[in-house]
Amino acid sequence: MKTFSVLKTATTFYLLFFAWTASANVVGTHLQNFNPTTNGLDFVTVQSTKTLPAGEFNLGVFTNYAFNSLPFYKAAGVPSSHNFSEPNDKLLSADFNLGLGISDAWDVGLSLPMVLDQTIDPTAQLGSYSDTGFTEIRINSKYRLHQQDNWALAVVGSVNFDRIKNSPFTGNDPGPSWNVEAVFDYVIRPGLLWAVNLGYRLHDSGTAIPDSDVIPLSDQILYSSALSYFDERWQTTWIAELFGSIYTDSTSVATNRELHNLEILAGAKHAFTDRLTGHAGITTGVYNGLASPDFRIYLGVNWRLGPVQPLPVAAAPPPAMETITETIITEEMPPSEVIVLSSINFDTSSDEMTPTSRREFQATADRIKNHSQALKKIIVEGHTDGRGTEAYNLALSQRRADSVVRVLKSELGTVAIQGIGKGESRPIASNDTVAGMAKNRRVELKIYR
């Protein structure tokens, strides 16, 4: 219940600021290009199919400084031959995010983008905010539909409530925008993930602003793609993203920018602790689209809270020795001893121990052999970190458990030994850090006497 008490406090904090809105004459939810994900998983703005574990939630804060992202437009009565001035604006924005895992394949999130500051020169004919504050309220939900060995599918739905007033691009008194996206990701190899998002945004635009020749914009086709690579040498995830949108109605508007937008991102994600992850990077507009900046710098943090796994249920005391000898031992029965082998390493995507790990494991095998009195059975559990899909990790952990079983059988002869792969289902640390992933990649020996 502690998790949801903290969630309630955080939600109350966000609701207190809902009345702090931004008024603008141009920029609104149509032009909000940089949108970090609320669960903070894998990428920055592009969705992967992974969801937050049940009962765990993420608090995220991102800030970005964009150069020349605000559009000029022609007011009513300005001659069509009028030339737009060269833009020179700087916009400081932020995103406050909250994500919560509902089940193993479902999470939800709340995002609150806001404008912190702007610098504009010249001011003539330039659309800008007239005040700072929140620009929209965005609620989203992601559900993973299907998962194979190295690829998966998910769907993301969201709704945007506009907090902008007097924007020619959204119109007067616009309704909410409804968004749906299909998500596909593919594990090229452990540590290297590729994702593609494709979606549609349905706008409920308001009426045209009388003082502007700008026509409220139409629905959008959303598209994006991303790559992430985990660099063990630097203990950092490197991220590249491409994200943009295409408006379904090609009617031109009186602005110096193209209707469609496309932006490219290069960044890094580094885990400072098991719970705290930092982001830094840059973006730039591929062409002069709406809200596509000449240059953008962003910084962000994601803070994960809540249980990594359900609290363990107190085990019943082991039955008497004579009862054990007459009972078929199952995985659920409490073992006499548990040995956690977190230092055993395997070759990448392989079930073969490295030579160093084989020598270290031999010492453990010798100790078990030297104390094999009344040894009844050994269950070998293989565990992986969170990289890769669940199906891939489950199969890999089973192969690694079977590899350890083969070594033990060669040492212990007729003792019953069983290998069970658990995949990524039972982490003992956060998968957001290198140290946490190393703890999760382990083999556990459950010894029954």
Coordinates of C-alpha atoms in Angstrom, one line a residue:
M1 CA 0.0 0.0 0.0
K2 CA 3.0 2.3 0.4
T3 CA 3.3 2.5 -3.4
F4 CA -0.2 3.8 -3.8
S5 CA 0.1 6.3 -0.9
V6 CA 3.1 7.9 -2.7
L7 CA 1.1 7.8 -6.0
K8 CA -1.8 9.6 -4.3
T9 CA 0.5 12.3 -3.0
A10 CA 2.2 12.8 -6.4
T11 CA -1.2 12.9 -8.2
T12 CA -2.5 15.5 -5.7
F13 CA 0.6 17.6 -6.3
Y14 CA 0.0 17.6 -10.1
L15 CA -3.7 18.4 -9.7
L16 CA -2.9 21.5 -7.6
F17 CA -1.2 23.0 -10.7
F18 CA -3.9 22.3 -13.3
A19 CA -5.3 25.8 -13.0
W20 CA -1.9 27.2 -14.0
T21 CA -2.4 27.4 -17.7
A22 CA -0.6 29.0 -20.6
S23 CA -2.3 31.4 -23.0
A24 CA -0.9 31.6 -26.5
N25 CA -1.8 32.9 -30.0
V26 CA -0.1 30.1 -31.9
V27 CA 1.6 27.2 -30.2
G28 CA -0.6 24.4 -28.8
T29 CA -1.0 20.7 -28.7
H30 CA -0.8 20.5 -32.5
L31 CA 2.8 21.6 -32.2
Q32 CA 4.0 19.7 -29.1
N33 CA 6.7 17.6 -30.8
F34 CA 9.0 16.6 -28.0
N35 CA 7.0 14.2 -25.7
P36 CA 9.0 11.9 -23.3
T37 CA 7.3 8.7 -22.5
T38 CA 5.6 8.4 -19.0
N39 CA 7.1 5.0 -18.1
G40 CA 10.7 6.0 -18.9
L41 CA 11.5 2.7 -20.5
D42 CA 14.0 2.1 -23.3
F43 CA 13.7 5.3 -25.4
V44 CA 13.0 9.0 -24.9
T45 CA 9.9 9.9 -27.0
V46 CA 9.4 6.6 -28.9
Q47 CA 7.4 3.8 -27.3
S48 CA 8.7 0.3 -26.9
T49 CA 6.4 -2.7 -26.1
K50 CA 7.8 -3.0 -22.5
T51 CA 5.5 -1.8 -19.7
L52 CA 6.2 -1.0 -16.0
P53 CA 5.9 -4.0 -13.6
A54 CA 2.7 -4.2 -11.7
G55 CA 2.6 -1.9 -8.7
E56 CA 5.8 0.0 -9.8
F57 CA 5.6 3.6 -11.0
N58 CA 7.9 6.2 -12.6
L59 CA 8.2 9.9 -11.9
G60 CA 9.8 11.8 -14.8
V61 CA 10.9 15.4 -15.2
F62 CA 12.3 16.6 -18.6
T63 CA 13.3 20.1 -19.7
N64 CA 14.3 21.2 -23.2
Y65 CA 15.6 24.4 -24.7
A66 CA 14.6 24.9 -28.3
F67 CA 16.1 27.4 -30.8
N68 CA 13.8 28.8 -33.6
S69 CA 10.8 26.5 -33.1
L70 CA 8.0 29.1 -33.1
P71 CA 6.3 29.8 -36.4
F72 CA 5.5 33.2 -38.0
Y73 CA 2.0 33.6 -39.5
K74 CA 0.2 36.3 -41.5
A75 CA -2.6 38.2 -39.8
A76 CA -5.7 39.2 -41.7
G77 CA -5.1 42.0 -44.2
V78 CA -1.4 41.4 -44.6
P79 CA -0.6 41.3 -48.4
S80 CA 0.3 37.8 -49.7
S81 CA 3.5 39.3 -51.0
H82 CA 4.7 40.1 -47.5
N83 CA 7.9 38.4 -46.6
F84 CA 8.3 36.7 -43.2
S85 CA 11.1 37.9 -40.9
E86 CA 14.0 35.6 -40.1
P87 CA 13.0 33.8 -36.8
N88 CA 15.1 34.2 -33.7
D89 CA 13.3 32.7 -30.7
K90 CA 14.3 30.5 -27.8
L91 CA 11.7 28.4 -25.9
L92 CA 12.3 26.7 -22.5
S93 CA 9.8 23.9 -21.8
A94 CA 9.4 21.1 -19.4
D95 CA 7.4 17.8 -19.0
F96 CA 6.2 16.3 -15.8
N97 CA 5.4 12.6 -16.1
L98 CA 3.9 9.9 -14.0
G99 CA 3.6 6.2 -15.1
L100 CA 2.1 3.3 -13.2
G101 CA 2.3 -0.5 -13.9
I102 CA -1.2 -2.1 -13.7
S103 CA -0.2 -5.7 -14.7
D104 CA 2.6 -7.5 -16.4
A105 CA 1.5 -6.2 -19.8
W106 CA -0.3 -3.0 -19.0
D107 CA 0.7 0.5 -17.7
V108 CA -0.9 3.9 -17.6
G109 CA 0.5 7.4 -17.5
L110 CA -0.1 11.1 -17.0
S111 CA 1.9 13.9 -18.7
L112 CA 1.9 17.6 -18.1
P113 CA 3.9 19.6 -20.6
M114 CA 4.5 23.3 -19.8
V115 CA 6.3 26.5 -20.9
L116 CA 8.8 27.9 -18.5
D117 CA 10.3 30.9 -20.5
Q118 CA 10.6 32.3 -24.0
T119 CA 12.9 34.8 -25.7
I120 CA 11.6 36.4 -29.0
D121 CA 13.3 38.8 -31.4
P122 CA 11.8 40.2 -33.5
T123 CA 8.2 40.1 -32.3
A124 CA 6.5 41.2 -35.5
Q125 CA 4.3 38.5 -37.1
L126 CA 5.6 35.8 -34.7
G127 CA 3.3 33.4 -32.9
S128 CA 4.3 33.1 -29.3
Y129 CA 3.0 32.4 -25.8
S130 CA 1.6 35.3 -23.8
D131 CA 2.2 33.6 -20.5
T132 CA 4.0 30.6 -19.0
G133 CA 2.4 27.5 -17.5
F134 CA 0.9 24.1 -18.5
T135 CA -0.1 23.7 -22.1
E136 CA -2.0 20.4 -22.0
I137 CA -3.0 17.4 -19.9
R138 CA -2.2 14.1 -21.5
I139 CA -3.4 10.7 -20.3
N140 CA -2.1 7.4 -21.9
S141 CA -2.4 3.7 -21.6
K142 CA -0.2 1.0 -23.1
Y143 CA -1.0 -2.7 -23.5
R144 CA 1.3 -5.4 -24.9
L145 CA -0.7 -7.6 -27.3
H146 CA 1.7 -10.3 -28.4
Q147 CA 5.3 -11.4 -27.8
Q148 CA 7.6 -13.8 -29.6
D149 CA 11.2 -14.8 -29.0
N150 CA 12.7 -11.5 -30.2
W151 CA 9.8 -9.3 -31.2
A152 CA 6.6 -8.0 -29.7
L153 CA 3.5 -5.8 -30.5
A154 CA 1.7 -3.3 -28.3
V155 CA -1.0 -0.6 -28.6
V156 CA -0.9 2.8 -27.0
G157 CA -4.0 5.0 -26.6
S158 CA -4.0 8.6 -25.3
V159 CA -6.1 11.7 -25.0
N160 CA -4.9 15.3 -25.0
F161 CA -6.8 18.1 -23.2
D162 CA -5.7 21.4 -24.6
R163 CA -4.9 24.2 -22.1
I164 CA -4.1 26.8 -24.8
K165 CA -6.3 29.8 -25.5
N166 CA -6.5 31.8 -28.8
S167 CA -4.3 29.5 -30.9
P168 CA -5.0 29.9 -34.7
F169 CA -3.6 26.4 -35.3
T170 CA -6.0 24.7 -32.9
G171 CA -8.9 27.2 -33.2
N172 CA -11.1 28.8 -30.6
D173 CA -12.4 26.4 -27.9
P174 CA -11.0 23.1 -29.3
G175 CA -12.0 19.8 -27.9
P176 CA -9.6 16.9 -26.8
S177 CA -7.3 15.1 -29.3
W178 CA -7.6 11.3 -29.4
N179 CA -4.5 9.3 -30.3
V180 CA -3.9 5.6 -31.0
E181 CA -0.5 4.1 -32.0
A182 CA 0.7 0.6 -32.9
V183 CA 4.1 -0.3 -31.4
F184 CA 6.5 -2.9 -32.8
D185 CA 9.9 -3.7 -31.4
Y186 CA 12.6 -6.2 -32.3
V187 CA 15.6 -7.3 -30.3
I188 CA 18.4 -7.4 -33.0
R189 CA 20.7 -8.9 -30.4
P190 CA 20.9 -8.5 -26.6
G191 CA 21.5 -4.9 -25.8
L192 CA 20.4 -3.6 -29.3
L193 CA 16.7 -2.8 -29.6
W194 CA 14.8 -1.4 -32.6
A195 CA 11.2 0.0 -32.4
V196 CA 8.6 1.5 -34.8
N197 CA 5.5 3.4 -33.9
L198 CA 2.7 4.2 -36.3
G199 CA -0.5 6.0 -35.2
Y200 CA -3.3 8.5 -35.9
R201 CA -4.3 11.6 -34.0
L202 CA -8.0 12.7 -34.3
H203 CA -8.3 16.5 -33.6
D204 CA -11.5 18.2 -32.4
S205 CA -10.4 21.6 -33.7
G206 CA -12.2 24.8 -32.7
T207 CA -13.5 27.6 -34.9
A208 CA -11.0 29.8 -36.8
I209 CA -9.6 32.8 -35.0
P210 CA -11.0 35.9 -36.7
D211 CA -7.8 37.9 -36.5
S212 CA -5.7 35.3 -38.4
D213 CA -5.7 33.8 -41.9
V214 CA -4.5 30.5 -40.3
I215 CA -6.8 27.6 -40.7
P216 CA -7.2 25.2 -37.7
L217 CA -5.1 22.1 -38.5
S218 CA -6.5 18.7 -39.4
D219 CA -5.9 15.2 -38.1
Q220 CA -2.4 13.8 -38.1
I221 CA -0.7 10.5 -39.1
L222 CA 2.0 9.9 -36.4
Y223 CA 5.2 7.9 -37.1
S224 CA 8.5 7.3 -35.4
S225 CA 11.4 4.9 -35.1
A226 CA 14.2 4.4 -32.6
L227 CA 17.3 2.4 -31.9
S228 CA 18.9 1.9 -28.4
Y229 CA 22.3 0.3 -27.8
F230 CA 23.5 -0.7 -24.3
D231 CA 27.3 0.0 -24.1
E232 CA 28.8 -2.1 -21.4
R233 CA 32.1 -0.3 -21.5
W234 CA 30.5 3.1 -20.7
Q235 CA 27.6 1.5 -18.8
T236 CA 25.3 3.8 -20.8
T237 CA 22.4 3.3 -23.3
W238 CA 22.9 5.3 -26.5
I239 CA 19.6 6.3 -28.2
A240 CA 18.7 7.5 -31.8
E241 CA 15.2 8.5 -32.7
L242 CA 13.3 9.9 -35.7
F243 CA 9.7 11.2 -35.0
G244 CA 7.3 13.2 -37.0
S245 CA 3.7 13.7 -38.3
I246 CA 1.8 14.3 -41.5
Y247 CA -1.4 16.3 -41.6
T248 CA -4.3 14.6 -43.5
D249 CA -5.6 17.9 -44.9
S250 CA -3.0 19.5 -47.2
T251 CA -4.8 22.9 -47.1
S252 CA -2.1 25.5 -46.8
V253 CA -2.0 28.0 -44.0
A254 CA -0.4 31.4 -43.9
T255 CA 2.8 30.5 -42.1
N256 CA 6.5 30.4 -42.8
R257 CA 6.7 26.7 -42.0
E258 CA 5.7 23.5 -43.7
L259 CA 2.6 21.8 -42.2
H260 CA 4.3 18.4 -41.6
N261 CA 7.2 18.0 -39.2
L262 CA 10.1 15.6 -38.7
E263 CA 12.7 15.7 -36.0
I264 CA 15.8 13.6 -35.3
L265 CA 17.2 12.9 -31.8
A266 CA 20.6 11.6 -30.5
G267 CA 20.9 11.0 -26.7
A268 CA 22.2 8.9 -23.9
K269 CA 20.6 7.3 -20.8
H270 CA 22.7 6.6 -17.8
A271 CA 21.6 4.9 -14.5
F272 CA 23.0 6.7 -11.5
T273 CA 21.4 4.3 -9.0
D274 CA 19.1 1.3 -9.1
R275 CA 16.1 3.8 -9.2
L276 CA 17.4 7.0 -10.8
T277 CA 18.1 7.3 -14.5
G278 CA 19.3 10.4 -16.3
H279 CA 18.9 11.5 -19.9
A280 CA 20.7 14.0 -22.0
G281 CA 20.8 14.7 -25.8
I282 CA 20.0 17.0 -28.7
T283 CA 17.4 17.1 -31.5
T284 CA 17.0 19.0 -34.7
G285 CA 14.4 19.5 -37.3
V286 CA 15.0 17.6 -40.5
Y287 CA 13.1 20.3 -42.4
N288 CA 11.3 23.5 -41.5
G289 CA 8.1 22.0 -40.2
L290 CA 5.7 23.2 -37.5
A291 CA 7.5 23.4 -34.1
S292 CA 10.6 21.7 -35.6
P293 CA 13.5 23.6 -34.0
D294 CA 16.8 24.4 -35.6
F295 CA 18.4 22.9 -32.5
R296 CA 17.1 21.5 -29.2
I297 CA 18.9 20.5 -26.0
Y298 CA 17.2 18.3 -23.5
L299 CA 17.9 16.9 -20.0
G300 CA 15.7 14.6 -18.0
V301 CA 15.5 12.2 -15.0
N302 CA 13.2 9.2 -14.3
W303 CA 12.8 8.0 -10.8
R304 CA 11.3 4.5 -10.3
L305 CA 9.4 3.7 -7.1
G306 CA 7.5 0.7 -5.8
P307 CA 8.1 -3.0 -5.5
V308 CA 10.3 -4.7 -8.0
Q309 CA 8.6 -8.0 -7.1
P310 CA 5.7 -9.0 -4.8
L311 CA 6.6 -9.2 -1.2
P312 CA 7.5 -12.8 -0.3
V313 CA 5.1 -14.9 1.7
A314 CA 6.5 -16.3 4.8
A315 CA 7.5 -19.9 4.2
A316 CA 6.2 -22.6 6.3
P317 CA 8.8 -24.5 8.4
P318 CA 10.3 -27.5 6.6
P319 CA 8.7 -30.8 7.3
A320 CA 10.5 -33.4 9.3
M321 CA 13.3 -35.3 7.6
E322 CA 11.4 -38.6 7.4
T323 CA 8.5 -36.7 5.7
I324 CA 10.8 -35.4 3.0
T325 CA 12.1 -38.8 2.2
E326 CA 8.6 -40.0 1.5
T327 CA 7.4 -36.9 -0.4
I328 CA 8.1 -35.9 -4.0
I329 CA 10.1 -32.7 -3.8
T330 CA 8.6 -29.8 -5.8
E331 CA 9.9 -26.4 -6.6
E332 CA 7.5 -24.8 -4.1
M333 CA 8.8 -26.7 -1.1
P334 CA 11.4 -24.8 1.0
P335 CA 14.9 -26.0 0.3
S336 CA 17.5 -26.9 3.0
E337 CA 20.0 -24.5 1.4
V338 CA 20.1 -21.9 -1.4
I339 CA 23.3 -21.0 -3.2
V340 CA 23.1 -17.8 -5.4
L341 CA 25.7 -17.8 -8.1
S342 CA 25.7 -14.1 -9.3
S343 CA 29.3 -14.3 -10.4
I344 CA 28.8 -17.0 -13.0
N345 CA 29.0 -15.4 -16.5
F346 CA 28.0 -16.8 -19.9
D347 CA 29.1 -15.9 -23.4
T348 CA 26.6 -13.3 -24.9
S349 CA 23.4 -15.0 -26.0
S350 CA 25.0 -18.4 -25.1
D351 CA 24.5 -21.1 -22.5
E352 CA 28.3 -21.8 -22.3
M353 CA 30.1 -20.6 -19.2
T354 CA 33.1 -18.4 -19.7
P355 CA 36.4 -20.3 -18.7
T356 CA 36.8 -18.2 -15.6
S357 CA 33.2 -18.8 -14.5
R358 CA 33.6 -22.6 -15.1
R359 CA 36.6 -22.6 -12.7
E360 CA 34.7 -20.6 -10.1
F361 CA 31.7 -22.9 -10.4
Q362 CA 33.9 -26.0 -10.0
A363 CA 34.7 -24.9 -6.4
T364 CA 30.9 -24.7 -5.7
A365 CA 30.4 -28.2 -7.2
D366 CA 33.2 -29.6 -5.1
R367 CA 31.7 -28.2 -1.9
I368 CA 28.3 -29.7 -2.7
K369 CA 30.0 -33.0 -3.5
N370 CA 32.0 -33.0 -0.2
H371 CA 28.8 -32.4 1.8
S372 CA 26.5 -34.8 -0.1
Q373 CA 25.3 -36.6 2.9
A374 CA 21.5 -37.1 2.7
L375 CA 21.4 -35.1 -0.5
K376 CA 18.0 -35.7 -2.0
K377 CA 17.6 -33.3 -4.9
I378 CA 18.9 -30.1 -6.5
I379 CA 16.8 -27.6 -8.4
V380 CA 18.8 -25.2 -10.6
E381 CA 17.1 -22.0 -11.5
G382 CA 18.3 -19.7 -14.3
H383 CA 17.5 -16.0 -14.2
T384 CA 18.2 -13.2 -16.7
D385 CA 18.1 -9.4 -16.7
G386 CA 15.3 -7.4 -18.5
R387 CA 17.0 -6.9 -21.8
G388 CA 15.3 -8.8 -24.7
T389 CA 11.8 -10.1 -24.8
E390 CA 10.3 -12.2 -22.1
A391 CA 10.1 -15.3 -24.4
Y392 CA 13.7 -14.9 -25.4
N393 CA 14.9 -14.5 -21.9
L394 CA 12.9 -17.5 -20.7
A395 CA 14.4 -19.8 -23.3
L396 CA 17.9 -18.4 -22.6
S397 CA 17.6 -18.9 -18.8
Q398 CA 16.4 -22.5 -19.4
R399 CA 19.4 -23.3 -21.6
R400 CA 21.8 -21.8 -19.0
A401 CA 20.1 -23.8 -16.2
D402 CA 20.5 -27.0 -18.2
S403 CA 24.2 -26.1 -18.7
V404 CA 24.7 -26.0 -15.0
V405 CA 22.8 -29.2 -14.5
R406 CA 25.1 -31.0 -16.9
V407 CA 28.1 -29.9 -14.9
L408 CA 26.5 -31.0 -11.6
K409 CA 25.5 -34.3 -12.9
S410 CA 29.0 -35.1 -14.0
E411 CA 30.1 -34.4 -10.4
L412 CA 27.3 -35.9 -8.3
G413 CA 26.3 -38.9 -10.3
T414 CA 22.8 -40.3 -9.4
V415 CA 21.6 -37.3 -7.4
A416 CA 18.3 -36.0 -8.9
I417 CA 19.0 -32.6 -10.5
Q418 CA 16.4 -30.4 -12.4
G419 CA 16.9 -27.2 -14.4
I420 CA 14.2 -24.6 -14.5
G421 CA 14.4 -21.3 -16.4
K422 CA 12.8 -18.3 -14.9
G423 CA 13.8 -15.7 -17.5
E424 CA 13.3 -12.1 -16.3
S425 CA 10.3 -12.8 -14.1
R426 CA 12.0 -12.7 -10.7
P427 CA 14.4 -9.8 -10.5
I428 CA 16.2 -9.0 -7.2
A429 CA 17.3 -5.6 -8.4
S430 CA 16.3 -2.9 -10.9
N431 CA 17.0 -3.5 -14.6
D432 CA 17.6 0.2 -15.1
T433 CA 21.2 0.0 -13.9
V434 CA 24.2 -2.1 -14.9
A435 CA 24.7 -3.2 -11.3
G436 CA 21.1 -4.2 -11.1
M437 CA 21.1 -6.2 -14.3
A438 CA 24.3 -8.0 -13.2
K439 CA 22.5 -9.1 -10.0
N440 CA 19.5 -10.3 -11.9
R441 CA 21.7 -12.5 -14.2
R442 CA 22.2 -15.3 -11.8
V443 CA 21.9 -19.0 -11.1
E444 CA 20.3 -20.3 -7.9
L445 CA 20.9 -23.8 -6.6
K446 CA 18.1 -25.0 -4.3
I447 CA 19.4 -28.0 -2.3
Y448 CA 17.1 -30.5 -0.6
R449 CA 18.4 -32.9 1.9

